[in-house]
Amino acid sequence: MFSRLTTRRRSDDGIPRTAEEPRPWGRILDRVGPYLRGVAENPAWALIFTLGRFTAVREMLRAISHRSGPVLEACSDLFDGAMATAVTEAVRREGIFLGLRLPDETVVQIREFAATQPCYGAFDRQCAFPAAGHSWAEQTFGRRFLVGHFLDAIEYCGAIRAIETDAVLKEIAARYLCADPVAISTRLWWSFPSPGADDGELRRAAQSRMHADINDWRSIKFFFYLTDVDREAGAHIFLKGTHRRRRLKHQFALFTGHTLAALLEAYGPDKLVTVCGPAGTGFAEDPFAFHSGTIVAKTPRLILQVEYGVTPVSRARFFGA
Ligand SMILES: O=C(O)CCC(=O)C(=O)O
């Protein structure tokens, strides 16, 4: 059924520890198409991609930027506006704030949406399937689906719209970005167990090596788990401090993705954060820091991500397609 059935060394906590890198050609070829499309859609992205990898450039742009409105204490039905300062300071200092929480009814609404709508395997609109039919879909389409995205269908989920436009999240984003925040992506997706996935499949599903997002000159992501997540369910991992302090070899590297083992050696094992928690758990992070999902060993994970930046993007990129 599947053409490649290689397995990858994986530790008990779901985080691949392999230090060696596979040959770069596959990684380069995988990226040519998306990069060219990115530049065609938005030529400014070439500049962001080239210069946005340097911490000095990012810090300089932050220093000269400003937001148009005053700093306010925002209020909303979902989050406590009083936490904006703590969130912003933690993300600035560590790159991550753990401790956001979605109201239970919001979790229920998004779970209902995800249970009644098909997701799309490997971002392919030809491969629609209900999450409960994941094994069926892999058999039927003859492909592994490590992730299933809902793409633009999430526009019809009121609970997601409410999070995306939430005044407290926007205020946190404005403070962190030192600019009027632009919503640059919203994604809802399942991560599924799919034993035997090879390195390329794991990499495309953000499960094999840590990476840094260069989506904009500055951005902030809010993640929310909609299912209970432990180390067997694809917990998100993060390297504290790497959004601001980064070795030159990692700033000049051709790829932003590196093995966890190599990064732990460079920055220290004490910097690793593994985010586990019940459905509703939320966290804010600067995705320029090294981060990743991990291999889903047992339980599928449903996760929502809302990202704010400073430069508008196209509709396709907004939903991650
Ligand atoms: O699946 C995850 O936890 C990581 C997602 C990720 O790497 C990203 O959104 O850039």
XYZ file of C-alpha atoms and ligand atoms in Angstrom:
331
model
C 0.000 0.000 0.000
C 2.554 2.606 1.071
C 5.665 2.925 -1.010
C 8.131 3.727 1.775
C 8.016 1.997 5.108
C 11.077 3.257 6.887
C 10.962 3.813 10.609
C 12.772 6.442 12.560
C 14.456 6.202 15.909
C 12.110 7.684 18.465
C 12.588 8.041 22.216
C 9.910 7.056 24.727
C 8.630 10.618 24.938
C 7.837 10.853 21.222
C 10.699 13.195 20.392
C 13.076 11.923 17.688
C 16.646 12.000 19.051
C 18.527 11.129 15.892
C 21.436 13.556 15.538
C 22.332 12.913 11.907
C 20.669 14.849 9.103
C 19.450 13.138 5.931
C 20.838 14.363 2.599
C 19.734 17.929 1.841
C 18.496 17.414 -1.738
C 15.078 16.108 -0.718
C 14.646 19.021 1.637
C 15.667 21.536 -1.048
C 13.378 20.017 -3.715
C 10.433 19.952 -1.278
C 10.786 23.664 -0.751
C 11.330 24.996 -4.273
C 7.620 24.994 -5.212
C 6.275 26.581 -2.010
C 9.045 29.185 -1.959
C 8.448 30.228 -5.571
C 4.692 30.423 -4.947
C 5.346 32.471 -1.809
C 7.440 34.993 -3.724
C 4.932 35.146 -6.624
C 2.079 35.870 -4.196
C 3.992 38.388 -2.206
C 7.427 39.548 -3.438
C 8.106 41.104 0.002
C 8.255 37.580 1.370
C 11.604 37.016 -0.390
C 13.042 39.844 1.709
C 11.474 38.509 4.907
C 12.768 35.036 4.144
C 16.291 36.275 3.392
C 16.791 38.860 6.119
C 14.179 37.801 8.696
C 16.432 34.952 9.833
C 18.853 37.327 11.528
C 18.072 38.259 15.117
C 19.786 41.652 14.733
C 17.508 42.606 11.811
C 14.402 41.521 13.727
C 15.412 43.422 16.869
C 16.266 46.549 14.870
C 12.867 46.533 13.134
C 11.135 46.040 16.470
C 13.027 49.001 17.928
C 11.829 51.375 15.211
C 8.225 50.131 15.025
C 5.203 51.423 16.889
C 1.472 50.768 17.100
C -1.071 53.425 16.227
C -3.449 52.981 19.189
C -2.874 53.383 22.939
C -1.994 50.458 25.228
C -5.323 49.338 26.675
C -6.566 46.700 29.050
C -8.793 44.797 26.629
C -11.707 42.686 27.782
C -13.434 39.719 26.173
C -15.665 36.781 27.019
C -12.834 34.317 26.443
C -9.713 35.606 28.171
C -8.773 37.778 31.125
C -7.444 41.102 29.828
C -5.401 41.561 33.006
C -3.010 38.811 31.902
C -1.831 40.698 28.791
C 1.240 42.157 30.508
C 2.353 38.809 31.958
C 1.887 37.046 28.614
C 3.771 39.707 26.682
C 6.666 39.799 29.141
C 7.014 36.005 29.238
C 7.016 35.715 25.451
C 9.568 38.517 25.180
C 11.800 36.910 27.833
C 11.415 33.166 27.186
C 9.611 33.054 23.845
C 6.654 31.228 25.367
C 3.825 31.745 27.857
C 2.059 28.671 29.240
C -1.221 29.269 31.021
C -3.908 30.340 28.560
C -7.149 28.423 28.808
C -10.182 28.193 26.550
C -13.639 28.137 28.137
C -15.101 24.612 28.164
C -18.000 25.595 25.922
C -15.600 26.900 23.273
C -13.742 23.572 23.354
C -17.063 21.731 22.932
C -18.085 23.933 19.988
C -14.813 23.427 18.133
C -14.846 19.681 18.846
C -18.384 19.508 17.428
C -17.279 21.389 14.330
C -14.304 19.041 13.893
C -16.497 15.972 14.358
C -18.989 17.027 11.692
C -16.663 18.446 9.016
C -14.124 16.557 6.896
C -10.455 17.348 7.226
C -8.008 17.205 4.290
C -5.018 14.874 4.376
C -1.661 16.379 3.450
C -3.352 19.711 2.528
C -4.841 17.970 -0.511
C -8.441 18.942 -1.257
C -8.906 15.631 -3.090
C -8.286 13.766 0.186
C -11.245 14.719 2.385
C -12.169 12.397 5.233
C -13.811 12.518 8.661
C -11.268 12.252 11.486
C -12.947 9.071 12.717
C -12.210 7.521 9.305
C -8.461 8.179 9.332
C -7.419 4.519 8.849
C -10.027 4.109 6.118
C -8.699 7.240 4.383
C -5.084 6.017 4.464
C -6.183 2.706 2.914
C -8.469 4.319 0.346
C -6.091 7.035 -0.848
C -3.011 4.802 -0.443
C -1.161 7.545 1.415
C -0.182 8.242 4.980
C -1.905 11.204 6.568
C 0.003 12.374 9.600
C -2.065 15.546 9.648
C -5.555 16.525 8.477
C -6.299 20.245 8.097
C -9.729 21.863 7.945
C -8.419 24.625 5.681
C -10.860 27.467 4.957
C -13.933 25.556 6.244
C -13.040 26.945 9.663
C -14.475 30.274 8.502
C -17.857 28.755 9.334
C -16.973 27.920 12.920
C -18.198 30.784 15.114
C -16.060 29.691 18.083
C -12.888 29.889 15.971
C -13.889 33.273 14.557
C -14.388 34.502 18.133
C -10.847 33.439 19.099
C -9.331 34.884 15.933
C -10.912 38.280 16.560
C -10.615 38.231 20.354
C -9.739 41.643 21.804
C -7.417 40.266 24.505
C -5.378 38.127 22.075
C -5.125 41.085 19.705
C -3.983 43.345 22.527
C -1.302 40.818 23.551
C -0.210 40.600 19.914
C -0.105 44.405 19.564
C 2.044 44.748 22.653
C 4.384 41.938 21.681
C 4.762 42.993 18.062
C 4.966 46.724 18.897
C 2.624 47.228 15.931
C -1.005 46.976 14.901
C -1.390 43.190 14.605
C -2.351 41.591 11.299
C -4.024 38.163 11.445
C -1.710 36.145 9.185
C -2.887 32.591 9.751
C -5.506 30.466 11.443
C -5.270 26.685 11.257
C -7.209 23.839 12.818
C -5.794 20.367 12.312
C -5.647 16.810 13.535
C -2.311 15.088 14.059
C -2.771 11.333 13.678
C -0.724 8.285 14.635
C 0.712 6.874 11.426
C 3.357 4.256 12.257
C 6.174 3.812 9.787
C 6.241 7.372 8.462
C 9.560 8.291 6.865
C 11.645 11.377 7.520
C 10.093 13.469 4.734
C 6.564 12.718 5.923
C 7.458 13.535 9.521
C 9.201 16.726 8.459
C 6.225 17.949 6.421
C 3.995 17.273 9.437
C 6.425 19.226 11.698
C 7.130 16.127 13.778
C 10.730 15.196 13.039
C 12.951 18.169 13.793
C 12.755 21.521 15.477
C 12.323 24.506 13.168
C 11.919 28.260 13.308
C 9.116 29.999 11.405
C 10.144 32.968 9.281
C 6.595 33.942 8.400
C 7.057 37.633 8.965
C 9.449 40.199 10.435
C 7.748 39.483 13.764
C 4.890 37.213 14.688
C 3.202 35.590 17.634
C 1.205 32.363 17.671
C -1.527 31.290 20.050
C -2.034 27.524 20.245
C -4.974 25.733 21.854
C -5.310 21.988 22.401
C -8.833 20.735 21.752
C -8.017 17.216 22.947
C -6.069 16.022 25.980
C -2.395 15.998 25.031
C 0.361 13.966 26.686
C 3.725 12.751 25.379
C 1.985 10.028 23.388
C -0.335 12.487 21.677
C 2.061 14.715 19.764
C 2.933 17.222 22.517
C 4.310 20.535 21.249
C 7.961 21.167 22.134
C 9.802 24.465 22.343
C 13.340 25.748 23.064
C 13.175 28.698 25.429
C 15.118 31.832 24.548
C 15.997 30.867 20.964
C 13.766 33.611 19.544
C 16.378 36.181 20.596
C 19.614 34.372 21.282
C 20.667 32.234 18.396
C 24.029 30.868 17.334
C 25.324 32.430 14.117
C 25.547 29.007 12.480
C 21.791 28.659 12.971
C 21.112 32.137 11.566
C 23.160 31.514 8.429
C 22.025 27.889 7.943
C 20.291 27.039 4.661
C 17.429 25.354 6.540
C 15.696 26.539 9.686
C 15.065 22.921 10.727
C 17.567 21.106 12.962
C 17.540 17.900 14.949
C 16.543 18.226 18.568
C 19.799 16.552 19.608
C 21.877 19.205 17.793
C 19.874 22.070 19.299
C 19.981 20.664 22.824
C 23.738 20.441 22.490
C 23.925 24.077 21.344
C 21.436 25.669 23.762
C 21.218 23.231 26.693
C 18.635 20.605 27.685
C 17.200 22.946 30.356
C 15.737 25.084 27.546
C 13.377 22.358 26.347
C 9.685 22.811 27.170
C 7.203 20.017 26.435
C 3.612 21.256 26.519
C 1.121 18.695 27.818
C -2.330 19.436 29.162
C -6.047 18.741 28.994
C -8.311 19.973 26.201
C -8.559 23.758 26.466
C -4.848 24.227 27.318
C -3.444 27.232 25.485
C -0.059 28.894 25.109
C 1.449 31.868 23.307
C 4.803 31.654 21.552
C 7.161 33.493 19.288
C 7.464 30.964 16.435
C 10.868 32.315 15.447
C 12.130 30.265 18.415
C 12.851 26.613 17.648
C 9.731 24.511 18.124
C 7.998 21.417 16.760
C 5.204 18.951 17.150
C 6.187 15.397 18.119
C 5.267 11.997 16.774
C 1.748 10.943 17.686
C 2.179 7.475 19.157
C -1.337 6.777 20.363
C -4.003 9.451 20.626
C -4.872 11.865 17.797
C -4.423 15.516 18.671
C -6.728 18.355 17.597
C -5.048 21.757 17.768
C -5.944 25.330 16.801
C -3.348 27.932 15.927
C -3.945 31.654 15.456
C -1.031 33.781 14.304
C -0.603 37.538 14.176
C 2.187 39.309 12.346
C 2.854 42.692 10.841
C 2.600 42.005 7.068
C -0.622 40.869 5.324
C -0.542 37.477 3.559
C -2.680 35.848 0.874
C -5.850 33.889 1.636
C -4.189 30.523 0.816
C -1.401 31.149 3.270
C -3.886 32.344 5.883
C -5.359 28.845 6.160
C -2.013 27.103 5.651
C -2.992 25.612 2.275
O 2.222 20.619 15.603
C 2.836 21.352 16.372
O 2.742 21.304 17.604
C 3.834 22.340 15.795
C 3.256 23.191 14.747
C 4.326 24.024 14.128
O 5.452 23.661 14.104
C 4.012 25.287 13.526
O 2.841 25.709 13.550
O 4.928 25.950 13.018
